[in-house]
Amino acid sequence: MSPRLSPRQQGLLMTAGGALVISPDALLIKLIGLPDAAILLWRGLLTALGFVIIVWLRQGRSFFAAYRRCGATGLLVALLFAGSTLGFVLGNQYTKGGNVLMILAGAPLFAALLSRCLLGERQLPSTWLAIGACLLGTALIVADDAGAGSLLGNGFALLAALSLAANFTLCRTRPGIDMSPMLTLSGLLVALAAGAYGIAGEGLAWPPAQRLGLLLLLCLGLLPLGFTLIQRGPLYLPAAEVGLLMLLEVVVGSLWLWWLLAERPSPSALVGGALVLGTLGLKGACDLRRERRLRRRVQGAG
């Protein structure tokens, strides 16, 4: 990152960039067309390999030290990240996709509450307003694909949202420690759980040869890179703001589906997408202005 950027600006760029990188996730999963257990197995194994490659490229001779620095907190981060992945995929299996996205949109709210209770972090009024506006926008996006759903599926989606929120909050307890290397372990945990589930249930499937390239693109490239950037977000930003920026994936991911699969969005979905993007853009601009004003005050006092 450029030294001209403040830590907050670096966090915004990394988290938003990571959300954009993983935004084709839902589209590529549809195109790959594997059963849930199989996609989870390959997703876990390949993302674990991708995370190892990224850590090696970034750390070089300090490769093993990067994992040791994470300590016991890193193990919990890996468990929580694995829980969010399993909750998201299984939630989509047992309930409506709109329900899953709507519940996941609550992750910033859960993160704000956890940060307040556990860390004493107070959120700016603009953050609470942005959370409310983004919840409304997400509700409009998924209105046509939401409903009562099943209690089990909604529970899995809630597990995903709470796991994400707890993950980002937990990272804030170790300032300056990059927890992204521990996503390697989370990938292996997902693969282990998926393998056990597949063997006991529907069995496991090899990816079709014609879809292998898409699987490698998603699980070996996009997901490791995107989630490494997102996982570094709490180094610079409050957990609630990291969760807010992840909602970019919901909006941009929907745009991918509408464009490449010719899915026609409803007027309410378009309004909701514009509301989420507009809220995040406006909040970012206001925060940048506030930061510059504070910097000028500090320089003037100096």
PDB file of C-alpha atoms in Angstrom, residues 22-33 214 218 252-263:
ATOM      1  CA  ILE A  22     -15.025 -12.689  -4.505  1.00  0.00           C
ATOM      2  CA  SER A  23     -18.201 -11.219  -5.993  1.00  0.00           C
ATOM      3  CA  PRO A  24     -18.431 -13.851  -8.826  1.00  0.00           C
ATOM      4  CA  ASP A  25     -18.624 -16.602  -6.150  1.00  0.00           C
ATOM      5  CA  ALA A  26     -22.341 -17.390  -6.506  1.00  0.00           C
ATOM      6  CA  LEU A  27     -22.199 -17.157 -10.315  1.00  0.00           C
ATOM      7  CA  LEU A  28     -19.260 -19.553 -10.639  1.00  0.00           C
ATOM      8  CA  ILE A  29     -20.769 -22.042  -8.174  1.00  0.00           C
ATOM      9  CA  LYS A  30     -23.882 -22.146 -10.365  1.00  0.00           C
ATOM     10  CA  LEU A  31     -21.818 -22.645 -13.501  1.00  0.00           C
ATOM     11  CA  ILE A  32     -19.658 -25.390 -11.933  1.00  0.00           C
ATOM     12  CA  GLY A  33     -22.785 -27.296 -10.914  1.00  0.00           C
ATOM     13  CA  LEU A 214     -13.834 -22.426 -13.425  1.00  0.00           C
ATOM     14  CA  LEU A 218     -12.714 -19.570  -8.134  1.00  0.00           C
ATOM     15  CA  VAL A 252     -21.952  -6.897  -7.352  1.00  0.00           C
ATOM     16  CA  GLY A 253     -22.573 -10.655  -7.167  1.00  0.00           C
ATOM     17  CA  SER A 254     -26.203 -10.022  -8.110  1.00  0.00           C
ATOM     18  CA  LEU A 255     -25.030  -7.890 -11.034  1.00  0.00           C
ATOM     19  CA  TRP A 256     -22.918 -10.802 -12.301  1.00  0.00           C
ATOM     20  CA  LEU A 257     -25.969 -13.112 -12.190  1.00  0.00           C
ATOM     21  CA  TRP A 258     -28.240 -10.582 -13.880  1.00  0.00           C
ATOM     22  CA  TRP A 259     -25.709  -9.907 -16.628  1.00  0.00           C
ATOM     23  CA  LEU A 260     -24.183 -13.287 -17.492  1.00  0.00           C
ATOM     24  CA  LEU A 261     -27.162 -15.544 -16.737  1.00  0.00           C
ATOM     25  CA  ALA A 262     -29.668 -13.090 -18.175  1.00  0.00           C
ATOM     26  CA  GLU A 263     -31.606 -13.008 -14.910  1.00  0.00           C
TER      27      GLU A 263
END
